[in-house]
PDB file of C-alpha atoms in Angstrom:
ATOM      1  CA  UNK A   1     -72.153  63.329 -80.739  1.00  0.00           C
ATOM      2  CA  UNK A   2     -73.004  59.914 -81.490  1.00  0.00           C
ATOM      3  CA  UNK A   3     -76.679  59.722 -79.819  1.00  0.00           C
ATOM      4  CA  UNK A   4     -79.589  59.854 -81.915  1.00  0.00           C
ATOM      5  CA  UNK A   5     -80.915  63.739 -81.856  1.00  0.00           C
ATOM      6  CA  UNK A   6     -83.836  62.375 -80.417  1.00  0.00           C
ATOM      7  CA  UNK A   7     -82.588  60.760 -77.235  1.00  0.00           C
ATOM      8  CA  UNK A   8     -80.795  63.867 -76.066  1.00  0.00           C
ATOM      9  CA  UNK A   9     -83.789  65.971 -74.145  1.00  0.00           C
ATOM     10  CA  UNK A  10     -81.371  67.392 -71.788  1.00  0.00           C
ATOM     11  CA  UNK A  11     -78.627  69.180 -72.132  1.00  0.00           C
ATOM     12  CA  UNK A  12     -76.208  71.135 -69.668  1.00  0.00           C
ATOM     13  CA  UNK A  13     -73.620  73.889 -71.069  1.00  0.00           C
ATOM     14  CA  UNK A  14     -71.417  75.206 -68.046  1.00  0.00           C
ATOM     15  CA  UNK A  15     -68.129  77.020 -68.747  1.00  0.00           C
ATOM     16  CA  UNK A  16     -66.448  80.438 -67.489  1.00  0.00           C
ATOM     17  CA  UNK A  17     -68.332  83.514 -67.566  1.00  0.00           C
ATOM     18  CA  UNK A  18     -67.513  85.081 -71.104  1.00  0.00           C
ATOM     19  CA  UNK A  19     -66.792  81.553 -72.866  1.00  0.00           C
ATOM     20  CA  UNK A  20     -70.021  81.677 -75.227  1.00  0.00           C
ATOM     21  CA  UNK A  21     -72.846  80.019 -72.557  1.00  0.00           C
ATOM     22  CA  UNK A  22     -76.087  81.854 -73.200  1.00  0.00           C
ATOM     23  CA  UNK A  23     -74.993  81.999 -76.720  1.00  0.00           C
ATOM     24  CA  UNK A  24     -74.751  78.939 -77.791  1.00  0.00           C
ATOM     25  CA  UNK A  25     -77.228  77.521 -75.194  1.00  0.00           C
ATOM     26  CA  UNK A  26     -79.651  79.800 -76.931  1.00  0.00           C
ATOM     27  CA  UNK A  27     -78.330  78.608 -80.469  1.00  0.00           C
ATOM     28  CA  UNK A  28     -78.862  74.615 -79.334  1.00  0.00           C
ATOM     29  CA  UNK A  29     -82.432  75.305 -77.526  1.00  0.00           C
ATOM     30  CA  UNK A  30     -83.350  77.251 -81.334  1.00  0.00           C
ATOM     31  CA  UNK A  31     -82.145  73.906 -83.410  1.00  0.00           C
ATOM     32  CA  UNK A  32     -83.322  71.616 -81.457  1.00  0.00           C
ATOM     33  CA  UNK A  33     -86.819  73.428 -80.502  1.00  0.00           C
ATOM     34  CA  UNK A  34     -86.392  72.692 -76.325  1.00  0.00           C
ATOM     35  CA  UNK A  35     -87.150  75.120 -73.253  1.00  0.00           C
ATOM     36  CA  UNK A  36     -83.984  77.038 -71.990  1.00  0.00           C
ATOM     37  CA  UNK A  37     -83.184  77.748 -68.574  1.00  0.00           C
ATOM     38  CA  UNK A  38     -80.551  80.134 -68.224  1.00  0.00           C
ATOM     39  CA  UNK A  39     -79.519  79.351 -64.394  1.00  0.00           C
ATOM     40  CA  UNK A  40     -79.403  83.239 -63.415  1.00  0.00           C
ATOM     41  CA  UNK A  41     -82.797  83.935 -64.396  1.00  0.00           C
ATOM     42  CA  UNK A  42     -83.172  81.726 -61.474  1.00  0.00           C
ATOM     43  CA  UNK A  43     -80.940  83.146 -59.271  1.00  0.00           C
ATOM     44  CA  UNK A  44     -81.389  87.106 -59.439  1.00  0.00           C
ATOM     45  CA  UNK A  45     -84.367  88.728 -58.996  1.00  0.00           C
ATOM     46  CA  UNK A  46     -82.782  91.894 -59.759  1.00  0.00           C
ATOM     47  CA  UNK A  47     -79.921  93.598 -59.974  1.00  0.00           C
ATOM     48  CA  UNK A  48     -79.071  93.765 -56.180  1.00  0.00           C
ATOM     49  CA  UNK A  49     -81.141  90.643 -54.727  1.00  0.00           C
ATOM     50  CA  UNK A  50     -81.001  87.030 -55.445  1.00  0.00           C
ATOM     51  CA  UNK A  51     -83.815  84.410 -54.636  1.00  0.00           C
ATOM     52  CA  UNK A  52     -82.653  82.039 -50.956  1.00  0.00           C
ATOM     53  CA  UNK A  53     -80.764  78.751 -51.801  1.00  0.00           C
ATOM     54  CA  UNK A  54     -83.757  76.987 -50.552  1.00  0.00           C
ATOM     55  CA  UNK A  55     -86.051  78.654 -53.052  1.00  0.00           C
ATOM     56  CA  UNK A  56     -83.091  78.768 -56.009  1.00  0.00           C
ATOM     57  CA  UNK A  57     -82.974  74.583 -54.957  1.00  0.00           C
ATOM     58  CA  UNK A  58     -86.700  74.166 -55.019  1.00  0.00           C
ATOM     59  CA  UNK A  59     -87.134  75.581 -58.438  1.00  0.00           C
ATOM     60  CA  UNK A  60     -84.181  73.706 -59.917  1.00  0.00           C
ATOM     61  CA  UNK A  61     -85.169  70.468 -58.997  1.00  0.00           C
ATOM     62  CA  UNK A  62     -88.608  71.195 -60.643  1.00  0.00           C
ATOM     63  CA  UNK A  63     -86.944  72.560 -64.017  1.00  0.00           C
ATOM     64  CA  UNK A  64     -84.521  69.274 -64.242  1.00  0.00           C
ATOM     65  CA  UNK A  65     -87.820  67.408 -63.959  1.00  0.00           C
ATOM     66  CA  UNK A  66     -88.648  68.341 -67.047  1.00  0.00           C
ATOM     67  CA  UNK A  67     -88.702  65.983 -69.618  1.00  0.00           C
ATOM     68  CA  UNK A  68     -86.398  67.979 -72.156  1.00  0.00           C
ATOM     69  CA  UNK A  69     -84.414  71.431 -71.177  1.00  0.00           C
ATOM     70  CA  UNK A  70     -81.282  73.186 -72.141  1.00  0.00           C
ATOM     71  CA  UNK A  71     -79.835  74.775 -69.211  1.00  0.00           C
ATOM     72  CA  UNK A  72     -76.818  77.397 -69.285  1.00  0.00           C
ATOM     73  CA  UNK A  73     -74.806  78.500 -65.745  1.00  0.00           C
ATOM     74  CA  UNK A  74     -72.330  77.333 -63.552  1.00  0.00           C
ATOM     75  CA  UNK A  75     -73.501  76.918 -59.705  1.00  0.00           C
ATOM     76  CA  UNK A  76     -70.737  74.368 -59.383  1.00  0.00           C
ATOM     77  CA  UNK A  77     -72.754  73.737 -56.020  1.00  0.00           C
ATOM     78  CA  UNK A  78     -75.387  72.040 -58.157  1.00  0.00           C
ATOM     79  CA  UNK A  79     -73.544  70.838 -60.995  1.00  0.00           C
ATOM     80  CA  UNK A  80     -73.889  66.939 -59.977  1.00  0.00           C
ATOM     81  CA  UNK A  81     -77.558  67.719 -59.165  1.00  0.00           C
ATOM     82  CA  UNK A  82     -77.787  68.719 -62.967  1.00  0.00           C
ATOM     83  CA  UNK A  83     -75.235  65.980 -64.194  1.00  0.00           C
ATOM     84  CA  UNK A  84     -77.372  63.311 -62.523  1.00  0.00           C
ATOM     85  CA  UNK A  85     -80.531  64.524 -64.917  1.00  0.00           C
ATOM     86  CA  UNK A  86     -78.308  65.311 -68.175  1.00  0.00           C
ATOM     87  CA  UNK A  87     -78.074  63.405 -71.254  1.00  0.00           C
ATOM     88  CA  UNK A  88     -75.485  65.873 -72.390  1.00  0.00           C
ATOM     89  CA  UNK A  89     -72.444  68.144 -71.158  1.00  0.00           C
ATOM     90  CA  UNK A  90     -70.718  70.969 -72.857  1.00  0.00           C
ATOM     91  CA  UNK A  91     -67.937  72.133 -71.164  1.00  0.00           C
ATOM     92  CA  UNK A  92     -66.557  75.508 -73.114  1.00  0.00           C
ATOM     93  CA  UNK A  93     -63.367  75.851 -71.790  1.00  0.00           C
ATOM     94  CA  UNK A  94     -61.704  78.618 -73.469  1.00  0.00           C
ATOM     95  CA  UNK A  95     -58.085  80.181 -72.371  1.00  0.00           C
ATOM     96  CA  UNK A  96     -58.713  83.218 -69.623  1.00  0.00           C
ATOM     97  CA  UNK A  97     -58.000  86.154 -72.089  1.00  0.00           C
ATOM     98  CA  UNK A  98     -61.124  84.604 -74.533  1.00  0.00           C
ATOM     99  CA  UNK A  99     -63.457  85.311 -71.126  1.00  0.00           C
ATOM    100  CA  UNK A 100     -61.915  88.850 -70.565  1.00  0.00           C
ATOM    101  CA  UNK A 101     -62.286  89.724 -73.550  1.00  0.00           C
ATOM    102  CA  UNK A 102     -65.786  88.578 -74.312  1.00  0.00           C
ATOM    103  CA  UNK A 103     -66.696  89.853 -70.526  1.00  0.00           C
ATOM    104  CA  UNK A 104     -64.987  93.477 -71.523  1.00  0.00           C
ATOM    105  CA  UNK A 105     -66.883  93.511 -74.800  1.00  0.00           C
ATOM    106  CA  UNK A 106     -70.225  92.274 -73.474  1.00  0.00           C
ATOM    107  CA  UNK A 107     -69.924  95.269 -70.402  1.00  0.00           C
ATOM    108  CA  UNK A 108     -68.969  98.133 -72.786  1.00  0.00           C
ATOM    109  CA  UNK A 109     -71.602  96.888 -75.446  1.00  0.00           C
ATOM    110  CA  UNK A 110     -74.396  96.141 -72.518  1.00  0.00           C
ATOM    111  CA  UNK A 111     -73.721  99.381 -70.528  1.00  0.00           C
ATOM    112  CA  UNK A 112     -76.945 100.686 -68.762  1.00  0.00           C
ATOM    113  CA  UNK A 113     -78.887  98.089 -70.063  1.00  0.00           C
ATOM    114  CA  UNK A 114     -80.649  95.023 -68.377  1.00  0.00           C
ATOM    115  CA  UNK A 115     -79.202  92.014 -68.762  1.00  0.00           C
ATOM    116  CA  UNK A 116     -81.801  89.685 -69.805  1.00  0.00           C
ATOM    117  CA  UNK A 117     -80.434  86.681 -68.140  1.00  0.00           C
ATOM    118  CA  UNK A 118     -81.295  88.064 -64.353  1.00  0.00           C
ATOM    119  CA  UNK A 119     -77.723  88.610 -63.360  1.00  0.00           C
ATOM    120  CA  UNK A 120     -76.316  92.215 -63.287  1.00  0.00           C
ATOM    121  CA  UNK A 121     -73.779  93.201 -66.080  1.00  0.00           C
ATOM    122  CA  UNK A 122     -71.127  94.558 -63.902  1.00  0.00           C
ATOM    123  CA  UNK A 123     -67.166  94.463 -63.619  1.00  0.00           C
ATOM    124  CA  UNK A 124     -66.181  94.604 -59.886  1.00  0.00           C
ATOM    125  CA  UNK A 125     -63.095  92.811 -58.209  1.00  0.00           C
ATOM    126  CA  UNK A 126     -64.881  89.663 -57.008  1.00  0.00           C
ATOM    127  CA  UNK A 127     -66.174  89.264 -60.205  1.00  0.00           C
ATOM    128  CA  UNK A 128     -62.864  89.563 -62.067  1.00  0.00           C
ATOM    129  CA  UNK A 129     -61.277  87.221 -59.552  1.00  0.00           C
ATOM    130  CA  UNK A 130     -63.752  84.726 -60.423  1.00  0.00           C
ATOM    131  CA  UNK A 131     -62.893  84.536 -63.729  1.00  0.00           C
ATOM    132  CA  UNK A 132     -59.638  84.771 -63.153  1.00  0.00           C
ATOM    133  CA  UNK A 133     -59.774  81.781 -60.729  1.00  0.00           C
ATOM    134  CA  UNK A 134     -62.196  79.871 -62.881  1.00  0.00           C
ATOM    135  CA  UNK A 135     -60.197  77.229 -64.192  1.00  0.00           C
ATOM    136  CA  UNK A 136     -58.165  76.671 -61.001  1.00  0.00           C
ATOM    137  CA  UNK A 137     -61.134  75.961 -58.536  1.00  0.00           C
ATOM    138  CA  UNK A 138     -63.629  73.883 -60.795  1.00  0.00           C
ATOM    139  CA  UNK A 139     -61.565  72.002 -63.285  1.00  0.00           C
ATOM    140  CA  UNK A 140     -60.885  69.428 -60.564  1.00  0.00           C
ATOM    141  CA  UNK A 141     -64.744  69.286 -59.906  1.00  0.00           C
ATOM    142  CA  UNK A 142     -65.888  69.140 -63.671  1.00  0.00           C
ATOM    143  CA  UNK A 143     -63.602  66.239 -64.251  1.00  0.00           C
ATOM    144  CA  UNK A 144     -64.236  64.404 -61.478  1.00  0.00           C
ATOM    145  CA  UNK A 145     -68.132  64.720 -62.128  1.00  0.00           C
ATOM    146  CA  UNK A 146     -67.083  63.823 -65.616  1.00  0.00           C
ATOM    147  CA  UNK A 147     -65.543  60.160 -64.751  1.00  0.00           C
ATOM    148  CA  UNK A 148     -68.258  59.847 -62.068  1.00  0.00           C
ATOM    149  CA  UNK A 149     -71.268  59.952 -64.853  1.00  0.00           C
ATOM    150  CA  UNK A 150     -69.627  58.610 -67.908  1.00  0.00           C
ATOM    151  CA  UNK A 151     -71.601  56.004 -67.957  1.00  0.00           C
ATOM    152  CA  UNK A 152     -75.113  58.058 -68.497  1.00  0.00           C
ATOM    153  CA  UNK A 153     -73.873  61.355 -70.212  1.00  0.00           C
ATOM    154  CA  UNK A 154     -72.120  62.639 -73.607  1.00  0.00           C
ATOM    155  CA  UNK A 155     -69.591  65.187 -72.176  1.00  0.00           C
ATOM    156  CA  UNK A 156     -68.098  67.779 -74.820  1.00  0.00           C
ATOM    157  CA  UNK A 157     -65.030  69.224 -73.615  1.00  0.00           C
ATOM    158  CA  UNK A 158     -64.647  72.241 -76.226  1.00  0.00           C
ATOM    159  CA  UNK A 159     -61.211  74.162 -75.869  1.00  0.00           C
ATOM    160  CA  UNK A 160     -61.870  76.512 -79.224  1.00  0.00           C
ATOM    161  CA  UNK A 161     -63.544  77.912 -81.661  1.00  0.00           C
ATOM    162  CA  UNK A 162     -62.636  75.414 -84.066  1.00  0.00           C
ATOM    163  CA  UNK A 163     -63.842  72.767 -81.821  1.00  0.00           C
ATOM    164  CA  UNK A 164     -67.362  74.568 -80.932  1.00  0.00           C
ATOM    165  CA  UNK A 165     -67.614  75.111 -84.924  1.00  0.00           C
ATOM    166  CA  UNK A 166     -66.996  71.232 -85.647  1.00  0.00           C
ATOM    167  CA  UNK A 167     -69.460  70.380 -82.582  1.00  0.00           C
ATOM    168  CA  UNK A 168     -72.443  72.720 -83.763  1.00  0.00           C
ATOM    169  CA  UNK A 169     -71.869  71.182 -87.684  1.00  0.00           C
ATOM    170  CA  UNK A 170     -72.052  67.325 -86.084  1.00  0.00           C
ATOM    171  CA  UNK A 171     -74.983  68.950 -83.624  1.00  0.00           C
ATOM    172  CA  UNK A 172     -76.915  70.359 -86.825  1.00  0.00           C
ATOM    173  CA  UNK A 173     -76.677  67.725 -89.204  1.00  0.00           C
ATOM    174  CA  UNK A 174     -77.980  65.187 -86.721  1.00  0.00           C
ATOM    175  CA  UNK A 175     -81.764  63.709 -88.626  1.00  0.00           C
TER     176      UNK A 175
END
């Protein structure tokens, strides 16, 4: 990243479920000292019931208000929303059997706990297919969004863990 640390207040990390999100959004909002808004915890009020996408709207436009934020999720939906705020994009984008495997791991190590980002830790067939699908029905979008705010945003397209590790050493050593 070539921006001064200081001029980078906001910062959006989308990816596939399992590709590191909370994780490193968590690591980043630590480091840098800025509020994190994990996207679920605005979605899901519990396990079964999610907030209206009026009131999930409302409350998103207030949080990108913000002067400075961190913000982890997908909601392709609202991805330009958040682009149009950002100073920064991460894009994980780690191969499919990375997200299974993280997904499988997270499930069998999370099992009949609460998940504390709102959503519920569960492996069903819609969910699967999402993941499964992931790359094929928002690639396209995340690109396009990409070339479309260029001009105002830092995007980080990271395709491995070699490439996060390099990013978080550049991110870290920034005065």
């Amino acid at each position: 990243m070539e921006e001064n640390k200081c001029l980078v207040n906001r910062i959006i990390v989308i990816g596939c479920p399992g590709a590191g999100k909370s994780t490193l959004s968590a690591q980043i909002a630590q480091i840098r000292n800025i509020p994190l808004v994990h996207l679920d915890n605005i979605q899901w009020i519990d396990d079964d019931t999610t907030v209206s996408q009026t009131d999930f709207d409302a409350k998103l436009k207030e949080e990108i208000q913000k002067k400075e934020w961190i913000m982890d999720g997908n909601y392709a939906r609202t991805l330009a929303l958040r682009m149009g705020r950002a100073d920064v994009v991460i894009w994980l984008d780690f191969p499919r059997s990375v997200c299974f495997y993280r997904i499988l791991k997270r499930y069998v190590k999370n099992k009949g706990k609460k998940n504390p980002h709102g959503n519920p830790d569960r492996l069903d067939f819609s969910f699967l297919r999402f993941v499964w699908n992931y790359k094929k029905e928002n690639d396209s979008k995340i690109k396009s969004l990409k070339v479309k705010y260029q001009e105002q945003l830092h995007f980080n397209h990271i395709r491995s863990g070699r490439q996060l590790k390099e990013f978080m050493q550049k991110f870290e050593s920034q005065p």
